[in-house]
DNA sequence: GAGTTATATCGTAATATTGCAATATAAAGA
DNA sequence: TCTTTATATTGCAATATTACGATATAACTC
């Protein structure tokens, strides 16, 4: 097989999984951290920063964009990529909710 | 090729990516949510809950465990899986840090 | 328009993931 | 010990991901 059975899970579970999957690669984590720390969001600067070829970086950017984690603005010949704050908030709230939920249930088993 | 170039990224970036990757599948998100919501952490109950065959669920549990997100306790013939609170806290703090960082940098570009 | 610069897409090889049937293992009970 | 029950492992087919050279596209500059 090799096909994920997305249809058996809730829309929310699939949505979270898609975002997590996009973040499940060190290059894409590095891109997110670069966009967060740096003043620049120019694609060329990301390519220069990462130890990967330009087509590879372009592909990683595309995946982050498809997952809704970043957005891209064309500026002349350059493209400016930025973190989508809404997406990040979804993730932040998801994990905050999980953590506080765990707190309540402590020592229930194991 | 097809091999992730982990050696070019920081240990922290790789560690975060490993955990995110493990959560990058709806079945594994469903498992985490089940372990969070339910009183049970018995493997058999997870298998019963998920729309996947037992070997498939076993494999997903293994991946979550390898990523450090859950821990397993043998209890007779059953195995009790629980969320590793430390791992979840790492993720929660990671996203909280990102969110607050973004807040500061709002409207810098794009 | 020709050349330059920045980014995306195509094509492809190497490798990884997903899912499950079949089977193995390991503990509990008869 | 034999059987049952619960979980893990193996093996394999289908598919997805990763990386990059080659090439395409698209917007500036002259």
mmCIF file of N, CA and C (backbone and C1' of nucleotides) in Angstrom, chain D residues 14-26:
data_model
loop_
_atom_site.group_PDB
_atom_site.id
_atom_site.type_symbol
_atom_site.label_atom_id
_atom_site.label_comp_id
_atom_site.label_asym_id
_atom_site.label_seq_id
_atom_site.Cartn_x
_atom_site.Cartn_y
_atom_site.Cartn_z
ATOM 1 P P DA D 14 1.743 -3.782 -6.063
ATOM 2 O "O5'" DA D 14 1.516 -2.396 -5.310
ATOM 3 C "C5'" DA D 14 0.349 -2.223 -4.524
ATOM 4 C "C4'" DA D 14 0.385 -0.845 -3.914
ATOM 5 C "C3'" DA D 14 0.603 0.275 -4.926
ATOM 6 O "O3'" DA D 14 -0.394 1.266 -4.711
ATOM 7 C "C1'" DA D 14 2.183 0.432 -3.165
ATOM 8 P P DT D 15 -0.467 2.550 -5.665
ATOM 9 O "O5'" DT D 15 0.343 3.619 -4.813
ATOM 10 C "C5'" DT D 15 -0.039 3.854 -3.457
ATOM 11 C "C4'" DT D 15 1.003 4.686 -2.773
ATOM 12 C "C3'" DT D 15 1.337 6.000 -3.471
ATOM 13 O "O3'" DT D 15 0.922 7.030 -2.602
ATOM 14 C "C1'" DT D 15 3.265 4.935 -2.612
ATOM 15 P P DA D 16 1.015 8.570 -2.989
ATOM 16 O "O5'" DA D 16 2.167 9.091 -2.016
ATOM 17 C "C5'" DA D 16 2.270 8.558 -0.710
ATOM 18 C "C4'" DA D 16 3.484 9.153 -0.015
ATOM 19 C "C3'" DA D 16 3.838 10.571 -0.455
ATOM 20 O "O3'" DA D 16 4.133 11.312 0.719
ATOM 21 C "C1'" DA D 16 5.697 9.127 -0.801
ATOM 22 P P DT D 17 4.646 12.807 0.624
ATOM 23 O "O5'" DT D 17 6.223 12.672 0.876
ATOM 24 C "C5'" DT D 17 6.689 11.933 1.975
ATOM 25 C "C4'" DT D 17 8.212 11.967 1.992
ATOM 26 C "C3'" DT D 17 8.824 13.352 1.799
ATOM 27 O "O3'" DT D 17 9.770 13.528 2.845
ATOM 28 C "C1'" DT D 17 9.791 11.804 0.291
ATOM 29 P P DT D 18 10.501 14.905 3.107
ATOM 30 O "O5'" DT D 18 11.895 14.712 2.372
ATOM 31 C "C5'" DT D 18 12.740 13.659 2.769
ATOM 32 C "C4'" DT D 18 13.998 13.654 1.923
ATOM 33 C "C3'" DT D 18 14.585 15.033 1.629
ATOM 34 O "O3'" DT D 18 15.943 15.029 2.042
ATOM 35 C "C1'" DT D 18 14.386 13.748 -0.350
ATOM 36 P P DA D 19 16.753 16.392 2.138
ATOM 37 O "O5'" DA D 19 17.500 16.442 0.736
ATOM 38 C "C5'" DA D 19 18.458 15.434 0.425
ATOM 39 C "C4'" DA D 19 18.853 15.537 -1.032
ATOM 40 C "C3'" DA D 19 19.182 16.955 -1.505
ATOM 41 O "O3'" DA D 19 20.566 17.064 -1.752
ATOM 42 C "C1'" DA D 19 17.840 15.764 -3.083
ATOM 43 P P DC D 20 21.210 18.431 -2.204
ATOM 44 O "O5'" DC D 20 21.176 18.298 -3.786
ATOM 45 C "C5'" DC D 20 21.814 17.194 -4.408
ATOM 46 C "C4'" DC D 20 21.523 17.230 -5.886
ATOM 47 C "C3'" DC D 20 21.765 18.610 -6.511
ATOM 48 O "O3'" DC D 20 22.478 18.437 -7.720
ATOM 49 C "C1'" DC D 20 19.654 17.818 -7.091
ATOM 50 P P DG D 21 23.550 19.517 -8.145
ATOM 51 O "O5'" DG D 21 23.624 19.226 -9.715
ATOM 52 C "C5'" DG D 21 23.750 17.883 -10.183
ATOM 53 C "C4'" DG D 21 23.088 17.734 -11.542
ATOM 54 C "C3'" DG D 21 23.383 18.871 -12.516
ATOM 55 O "O3'" DG D 21 23.528 18.328 -13.832
ATOM 56 C "C1'" DG D 21 21.047 18.740 -12.136
ATOM 57 P P DA D 22 23.880 19.319 -15.032
ATOM 58 O "O5'" DA D 22 22.439 19.567 -15.683
ATOM 59 C "C5'" DA D 22 21.673 18.449 -16.109
ATOM 60 C "C4'" DA D 22 20.356 18.922 -16.689
ATOM 61 C "C3'" DA D 22 20.468 20.119 -17.644
ATOM 62 O "O3'" DA D 22 19.664 19.864 -18.787
ATOM 63 C "C1'" DA D 22 18.913 20.611 -15.927
ATOM 64 P P DT D 23 19.647 20.907 -19.992
ATOM 65 O "O5'" DT D 23 18.312 21.722 -19.698
ATOM 66 C "C5'" DT D 23 17.109 20.984 -19.443
ATOM 67 C "C4'" DT D 23 16.030 21.908 -18.945
ATOM 68 C "C3'" DT D 23 15.836 23.175 -19.778
ATOM 69 O "O3'" DT D 23 14.496 23.197 -20.231
ATOM 70 C "C1'" DT D 23 15.788 23.636 -17.479
ATOM 71 P P DA D 24 13.991 24.289 -21.274
ATOM 72 O "O5'" DA D 24 12.868 25.044 -20.439
ATOM 73 C "C5'" DA D 24 11.834 24.271 -19.828
ATOM 74 C "C4'" DA D 24 11.090 25.137 -18.834
ATOM 75 C "C3'" DA D 24 10.562 26.450 -19.405
ATOM 76 O "O3'" DA D 24 9.200 26.590 -19.019
ATOM 77 C "C1'" DA D 24 11.848 26.857 -17.458
ATOM 78 P P DT D 25 8.323 27.692 -19.751
ATOM 79 O "O5'" DT D 25 8.217 28.853 -18.658
ATOM 80 C "C5'" DT D 25 7.722 28.539 -17.360
ATOM 81 C "C4'" DT D 25 7.994 29.697 -16.419
ATOM 82 C "C3'" DT D 25 7.581 31.071 -16.951
ATOM 83 O "O3'" DT D 25 6.733 31.679 -15.992
ATOM 84 C "C1'" DT D 25 9.733 31.139 -16.031
ATOM 85 P P DA D 26 5.759 32.889 -16.390
ATOM 86 O "O5'" DA D 26 5.750 33.800 -15.088
ATOM 87 C "C5'" DA D 26 6.726 33.615 -14.069
ATOM 88 C "C4'" DA D 26 7.483 34.888 -13.785
ATOM 89 C "C3'" DA D 26 7.039 36.117 -14.574
ATOM 90 O "O3'" DA D 26 7.005 37.198 -13.662
ATOM 91 C "C1'" DA D 26 9.351 35.833 -14.799
#
